[in-house]
């Protein structure tokens, strides 16, 4: 059984990532709530902790510019609304922090920034450079141009990745409910907020339906985000964004809402990067013997590979699944897809005969691999 970290290493004192959903930042007239944003800015400016804000609201902020009040359903209209709304959103955040004597910097991310290792490192360096300069980064997905595999999809998971990029001490997901309930509060008036959980997985059964609107996600994506953060050693707080005390608690690293502990055996940065990636280049199907070897932290050898799917190159991150299609691991592959196809099922001694000398016989090394179950949990 794993042990879990309940707090923060006081010697480390890393940044805090605050995520605000659209429902918190948009008022009844589908306009950004300047007063609420000003209150957030005042609270953040009053702390000596480094803070990164992941802000939704760009699409909602751009609706008026398109002459509409209801959220668009077509992708091109959402992108157009985001293009208009990003300027308005940053203007309001900028004005709010300027009143407090602070500067903000806009960082727009896409999934490309998170899946490509060089771009991932560059994004991390940019965010940390802003923090060192005393600037508050305002992060959002680049909704105006993203499509296909470049889409992250929701700002909860974007916030978790941002927390990883800056080596945060806390991820605070602010929403329109006070936390994760032990029962559906819509049908059960006795429902209570769960104050503490050892893991996000322990709360999976507590996801209840959420009314759709200008926001994307729900409690499911918040728990996904908490799981990603927890595997890196970052606790998550899910709390009401309308509660000023909850914000104060986040900034002082005290519990409020639902606190989800981080693993005390977190993944290192590179392995966490692999664990949270979406849109992997390919998949290797392996037999039961290979699954057992992976669980012992052994290398993946050609003899255990039974099928190859997708197109990938040496150095890409690929998934490793069992014969039922269940992901068992993922990691950096040492051959391209064509070569793996040529040597799959072969014993190591026969690989050199097929590929030639000096190529090695290990498909994936354990130090470049992360198990899909058990690690960082």
C-alpha positions as CSV (number, residue, x, y, z in Angstrom):
1,X,0.0,0.0,0.0
2,X,1.4,3.4,-1.0
3,X,1.9,6.3,1.4
4,X,0.8,9.7,0.5
5,X,2.1,13.2,1.0
6,X,-0.3,15.5,2.8
7,X,1.5,18.8,2.5
8,X,4.4,20.7,1.1
9,X,8.2,20.6,1.7
10,X,8.7,24.0,3.4
11,X,12.2,24.1,2.1
12,X,11.0,23.9,-1.5
13,X,8.2,26.4,-1.6
14,X,7.4,26.0,-5.3
15,X,4.7,27.8,-7.3
16,X,1.0,27.4,-6.9
17,X,-1.2,26.9,-9.9
18,X,-4.7,28.3,-9.8
19,X,-7.3,27.2,-12.4
20,X,-10.5,29.1,-12.9
21,X,-13.3,27.8,-15.1
22,X,-15.5,29.8,-17.4
23,X,-18.5,29.5,-15.1
24,X,-16.6,31.4,-12.4
25,X,-15.3,34.2,-14.7
26,X,-18.4,34.9,-16.8
27,X,-21.4,36.8,-15.4
28,X,-25.1,36.4,-16.1
29,X,-24.8,38.7,-19.2
30,X,-22.2,36.4,-20.7
31,X,-19.6,39.0,-20.0
32,X,-16.4,38.6,-18.0
33,X,-16.8,39.4,-14.3
34,X,-14.2,42.2,-13.8
35,X,-15.0,42.5,-10.1
36,X,-14.3,38.8,-9.5
37,X,-11.1,38.9,-11.5
38,X,-10.0,41.9,-9.6
39,X,-10.5,40.1,-6.3
40,X,-8.4,37.2,-7.5
41,X,-5.7,39.5,-8.6
42,X,-5.7,41.3,-5.2
43,X,-5.4,38.1,-3.3
44,X,-2.6,36.8,-5.5
45,X,-0.7,40.1,-5.3
46,X,-0.9,40.0,-1.5
47,X,1.1,36.7,-1.3
48,X,4.8,36.2,-1.6
49,X,4.3,32.9,-3.3
50,X,4.8,32.4,-7.1
51,X,1.4,31.9,-8.7
52,X,0.4,30.8,-12.2
53,X,-3.2,31.3,-13.3
54,X,-4.8,28.9,-15.8
55,X,-7.8,30.9,-17.0
56,X,-10.8,29.8,-19.0
57,X,-13.2,32.3,-20.5
58,X,-11.7,33.2,-23.8
59,X,-14.6,31.7,-25.9
60,X,-17.2,33.3,-23.6
61,X,-15.4,36.6,-23.7
62,X,-15.5,36.6,-27.5
63,X,-19.3,35.9,-27.9
64,X,-20.3,39.5,-28.0
65,X,-17.8,40.3,-30.7
66,X,-19.6,37.7,-32.9
67,X,-23.0,39.2,-32.0
68,X,-24.2,36.2,-30.1
69,X,-24.9,35.2,-26.5
70,X,-25.1,31.4,-26.7
71,X,-21.9,29.3,-26.9
72,X,-21.2,28.3,-30.5
73,X,-21.3,24.6,-31.4
74,X,-19.2,24.8,-34.6
75,X,-15.5,24.6,-34.3
76,X,-14.8,27.5,-36.6
77,X,-17.1,29.7,-34.5
78,X,-15.5,28.6,-31.2
79,X,-12.1,29.4,-32.7
80,X,-13.3,32.8,-33.9
81,X,-14.8,33.6,-30.5
82,X,-11.5,32.5,-28.8
83,X,-9.5,34.8,-31.1
84,X,-11.6,37.8,-30.0
85,X,-11.9,36.7,-26.4
86,X,-8.2,36.1,-25.8
87,X,-7.5,39.8,-26.2
88,X,-10.4,40.8,-23.9
89,X,-9.5,38.2,-21.3
90,X,-5.9,39.2,-21.1
91,X,-6.8,42.9,-21.0
92,X,-9.0,42.3,-18.0
93,X,-6.4,40.2,-16.2
94,X,-3.7,42.8,-17.1
95,X,-5.8,45.7,-15.8
96,X,-6.6,43.9,-12.6
97,X,-3.0,43.1,-11.8
98,X,-1.8,46.5,-12.9
99,X,-4.0,48.0,-10.1
100,X,-1.9,45.8,-7.7
101,X,1.4,46.9,-9.3
102,X,2.0,43.6,-11.0
103,X,2.6,42.6,-14.6
104,X,1.1,39.5,-16.3
105,X,2.4,37.5,-19.2
106,X,0.2,35.4,-21.6
107,X,1.2,31.8,-22.4
108,X,-0.9,30.0,-24.9
109,X,-0.2,26.2,-25.0
110,X,-1.3,23.4,-27.4
111,X,-0.8,19.7,-27.1
112,X,2.2,20.0,-29.4
113,X,3.9,21.9,-26.7
114,X,3.3,19.0,-24.3
115,X,4.0,16.0,-26.5
116,X,7.2,17.3,-28.1
117,X,10.0,17.1,-25.5
118,X,11.9,20.1,-26.8
119,X,8.7,22.3,-26.8
120,X,7.8,21.0,-23.4
121,X,11.1,22.0,-22.0
122,X,10.8,25.4,-23.8
123,X,7.4,26.0,-22.2
124,X,8.8,25.1,-18.8
125,X,11.7,27.5,-19.2
126,X,9.4,30.4,-20.4
127,X,7.0,30.0,-17.4
128,X,9.8,29.7,-14.9
129,X,11.5,32.7,-16.4
130,X,8.3,34.8,-16.0
131,X,8.0,33.7,-12.4
132,X,11.6,34.6,-11.6
133,X,10.9,38.1,-13.0
134,X,7.9,38.5,-10.7
135,X,5.4,38.3,-13.5
136,X,2.1,36.3,-13.2
137,X,1.7,33.9,-16.1
138,X,-1.8,33.6,-17.4
139,X,-2.1,30.3,-19.2
140,X,-4.8,29.1,-21.6
141,X,-5.0,26.7,-24.6
142,X,-4.5,28.3,-28.0
143,X,-8.1,27.7,-28.9
144,X,-8.0,30.0,-32.0
145,X,-5.8,27.7,-34.0
146,X,-5.7,24.3,-32.4
147,X,-7.1,21.3,-34.2
148,X,-6.8,17.5,-34.2
149,X,-4.1,16.0,-32.0
150,X,-2.9,19.6,-31.1
151,X,-6.0,20.0,-28.9
152,X,-5.5,19.5,-25.1
153,X,-9.3,19.7,-24.7
154,X,-9.9,21.0,-21.2
155,X,-8.2,23.5,-18.9
156,X,-8.3,21.1,-15.9
157,X,-5.7,18.8,-17.6
158,X,-3.9,21.8,-19.0
159,X,-3.6,23.1,-15.4
160,X,-2.1,19.8,-14.3
161,X,0.5,19.9,-17.1
162,X,1.2,23.6,-16.2
163,X,1.8,22.4,-12.6
164,X,4.3,19.9,-13.9
165,X,6.0,22.5,-16.1
166,X,6.7,24.9,-13.2
167,X,7.3,22.1,-10.5
168,X,4.4,23.4,-8.5
169,X,3.7,22.6,-4.9
170,X,-0.1,22.7,-5.3
171,X,-2.7,22.6,-8.0
172,X,-5.9,24.4,-7.0
173,X,-8.9,23.7,-9.3
174,X,-11.6,26.3,-8.6
175,X,-15.1,25.4,-9.8
176,X,-18.7,26.3,-9.2
177,X,-19.1,23.6,-6.4
178,X,-17.4,23.5,-3.1
179,X,-15.6,20.2,-3.8
180,X,-16.3,16.5,-4.5
181,X,-19.6,15.4,-2.8
182,X,-20.1,12.0,-1.2
183,X,-23.6,11.9,-3.0
184,X,-25.3,13.7,-5.7
185,X,-26.4,17.0,-4.0
186,X,-29.1,17.6,-6.6
187,X,-31.0,14.6,-5.4
188,X,-29.6,14.1,-1.9
189,X,-29.9,17.1,0.5
190,X,-27.6,15.4,3.0
191,X,-24.7,15.2,0.6
192,X,-21.4,16.5,2.1
193,X,-18.1,17.6,0.6
194,X,-15.4,15.0,1.0
195,X,-12.6,16.8,2.7
196,X,-9.7,14.5,2.0
197,X,-8.8,11.6,-0.4
198,X,-5.6,9.6,-0.7
199,X,-6.0,9.6,-4.5
200,X,-8.1,10.8,-7.3
201,X,-9.1,7.2,-8.1
202,X,-10.8,6.9,-4.7
203,X,-13.2,9.6,-5.9
204,X,-14.1,8.3,-9.3
205,X,-17.5,7.0,-8.2
206,X,-18.4,10.5,-7.0
207,X,-18.7,12.2,-10.4
208,X,-22.2,13.5,-10.9
209,X,-23.8,15.1,-14.0
210,X,-22.8,18.6,-14.7
211,X,-25.0,21.1,-16.7
212,X,-23.3,22.0,-20.0
213,X,-22.6,25.6,-20.8
214,X,-19.7,27.7,-21.8
215,X,-17.3,25.5,-19.9
216,X,-15.7,22.2,-21.0
217,X,-15.1,19.3,-18.6
218,X,-16.6,18.6,-15.2
219,X,-15.6,16.6,-12.2
220,X,-14.2,13.8,-14.4
221,X,-11.6,16.0,-15.9
222,X,-10.7,17.5,-12.5
223,X,-10.0,14.1,-11.2
224,X,-7.9,13.2,-14.3
225,X,-6.0,16.4,-13.6
226,X,-5.5,15.5,-9.9
227,X,-4.3,12.1,-10.9
228,X,-1.7,13.5,-13.3
229,X,-0.5,16.0,-10.7
230,X,-0.5,13.4,-7.9
231,X,1.8,11.2,-9.9
232,X,4.4,14.0,-10.0
233,X,4.1,14.6,-6.2
234,X,1.7,17.6,-6.4
235,X,-1.4,17.6,-4.3
236,X,-4.7,19.0,-5.7
237,X,-7.4,21.0,-4.1
238,X,-10.9,21.2,-5.7
239,X,-12.9,24.0,-4.2
240,X,-15.4,26.8,-4.8
241,X,-14.0,29.7,-6.9
242,X,-16.6,32.0,-5.3
243,X,-15.2,31.3,-1.8
244,X,-12.5,33.9,-0.9
245,X,-11.4,31.7,2.1
246,X,-10.7,28.8,-0.3
247,X,-8.5,31.1,-2.4
248,X,-6.7,32.2,0.8
249,X,-6.2,28.6,1.8
250,X,-4.7,27.7,-1.5
251,X,-2.3,30.6,-1.4
252,X,-1.2,29.6,2.1
253,X,-1.2,25.9,1.2
254,X,-3.9,25.0,3.7
255,X,-6.8,22.6,3.0
256,X,-10.2,23.7,1.7
257,X,-12.9,22.0,-0.4
258,X,-11.6,18.5,-1.3
259,X,-7.9,17.9,-0.9
260,X,-6.4,15.1,-2.9
261,X,-3.0,13.9,-1.7
262,X,0.0,13.4,-3.9
263,X,1.9,10.2,-4.1
264,X,4.9,10.0,-1.8
265,X,6.7,8.1,-4.6
266,X,6.3,10.5,-7.5
267,X,7.5,10.0,-11.0
268,X,10.4,12.0,-12.2
269,X,9.8,14.8,-14.6
270,X,10.6,12.9,-17.9
271,X,8.5,9.9,-16.9
272,X,5.6,12.1,-15.8
273,X,5.8,13.8,-19.2
274,X,5.4,10.4,-20.8
275,X,2.6,9.4,-18.5
276,X,0.4,12.4,-19.2
277,X,0.9,12.5,-23.0
278,X,-2.0,12.2,-25.4
279,X,-2.0,11.1,-29.0
280,X,0.9,8.6,-28.9
281,X,2.6,7.8,-32.1
282,X,2.0,4.1,-32.0
283,X,1.2,0.9,-30.0
284,X,3.1,-2.3,-29.3
285,X,1.0,-5.4,-28.4
286,X,2.8,-7.8,-26.1
287,X,2.2,-11.3,-24.7
288,X,1.6,-12.2,-21.1
289,X,5.2,-13.0,-20.5
290,X,6.2,-9.5,-21.5
291,X,3.6,-8.0,-19.3
292,X,5.0,-9.8,-16.3
293,X,8.5,-8.7,-17.3
294,X,7.4,-5.1,-17.5
295,X,5.9,-5.3,-14.0
296,X,9.3,-6.5,-12.7
297,X,10.8,-3.4,-14.3
298,X,12.6,-5.4,-17.0
299,X,13.3,-4.3,-20.5
300,X,10.8,-5.0,-23.3
301,X,12.4,-7.5,-25.7
302,X,11.4,-8.3,-29.3
303,X,10.4,-11.8,-28.3
304,X,7.4,-10.4,-26.3
305,X,6.0,-8.2,-29.0
306,X,3.2,-9.8,-31.0
307,X,1.9,-6.8,-33.1
308,X,2.8,-3.3,-34.1
309,X,0.3,-0.5,-34.8
310,X,0.9,3.1,-36.0
311,X,3.9,4.9,-37.6
312,X,6.7,5.9,-35.3
313,X,10.4,6.6,-35.2
314,X,13.2,5.8,-32.8
315,X,12.8,8.1,-29.8
316,X,9.0,8.4,-30.0
317,X,6.8,7.6,-27.1
318,X,4.5,4.6,-27.8
319,X,2.0,2.6,-25.7
320,X,2.5,-1.0,-24.7
321,X,-0.8,-3.0,-24.5
322,X,-1.7,-6.5,-23.6
323,X,-3.7,-8.8,-25.9
324,X,-6.9,-7.3,-24.6
325,X,-5.8,-3.8,-25.6
326,X,-5.3,-2.6,-22.0
327,X,-2.3,-0.3,-21.7
328,X,0.4,-1.7,-19.4
329,X,3.1,0.8,-20.0
330,X,4.4,3.5,-22.3
331,X,7.9,4.6,-23.1
332,X,10.5,5.7,-25.6
333,X,11.0,3.1,-28.3
334,X,14.5,2.3,-29.6
335,X,13.5,1.3,-33.1
336,X,11.1,2.6,-35.7
337,X,7.9,0.8,-36.5
338,X,9.3,-1.0,-39.5
339,X,12.2,-2.4,-37.6
340,X,10.0,-3.5,-34.7
341,X,7.8,-5.3,-37.2
342,X,10.8,-7.1,-38.6
343,X,12.1,-8.3,-35.3
344,X,8.9,-8.9,-33.3
345,X,8.8,-12.4,-31.8
346,X,12.5,-13.0,-32.3
347,X,15.0,-13.9,-29.6
348,X,17.7,-11.3,-28.9
349,X,20.4,-13.5,-30.5
350,X,18.5,-13.3,-33.9
351,X,18.0,-9.6,-34.0
352,X,21.5,-8.8,-35.2
353,X,21.0,-11.2,-38.1
354,X,17.9,-9.3,-39.2
355,X,18.9,-5.7,-38.5
356,X,22.7,-5.9,-38.7
357,X,25.4,-5.4,-36.0
358,X,25.4,-2.6,-33.5
359,X,21.7,-2.0,-33.3
360,X,21.0,-3.6,-30.0
361,X,18.1,-5.9,-29.1
362,X,16.1,-4.0,-26.5
363,X,12.8,-2.4,-27.8
364,X,12.2,-0.3,-24.7
365,X,14.4,0.2,-21.6
366,X,12.9,0.4,-18.1
367,X,14.5,3.7,-17.4
368,X,12.7,5.2,-20.4
369,X,9.4,3.6,-19.5
370,X,6.5,4.3,-17.1
371,X,4.0,1.7,-16.1
372,X,0.4,2.6,-16.6
373,X,-0.7,1.0,-13.3
374,X,1.1,1.3,-9.9
375,X,3.8,3.9,-10.5
376,X,3.4,7.3,-8.9
377,X,0.2,6.4,-7.2
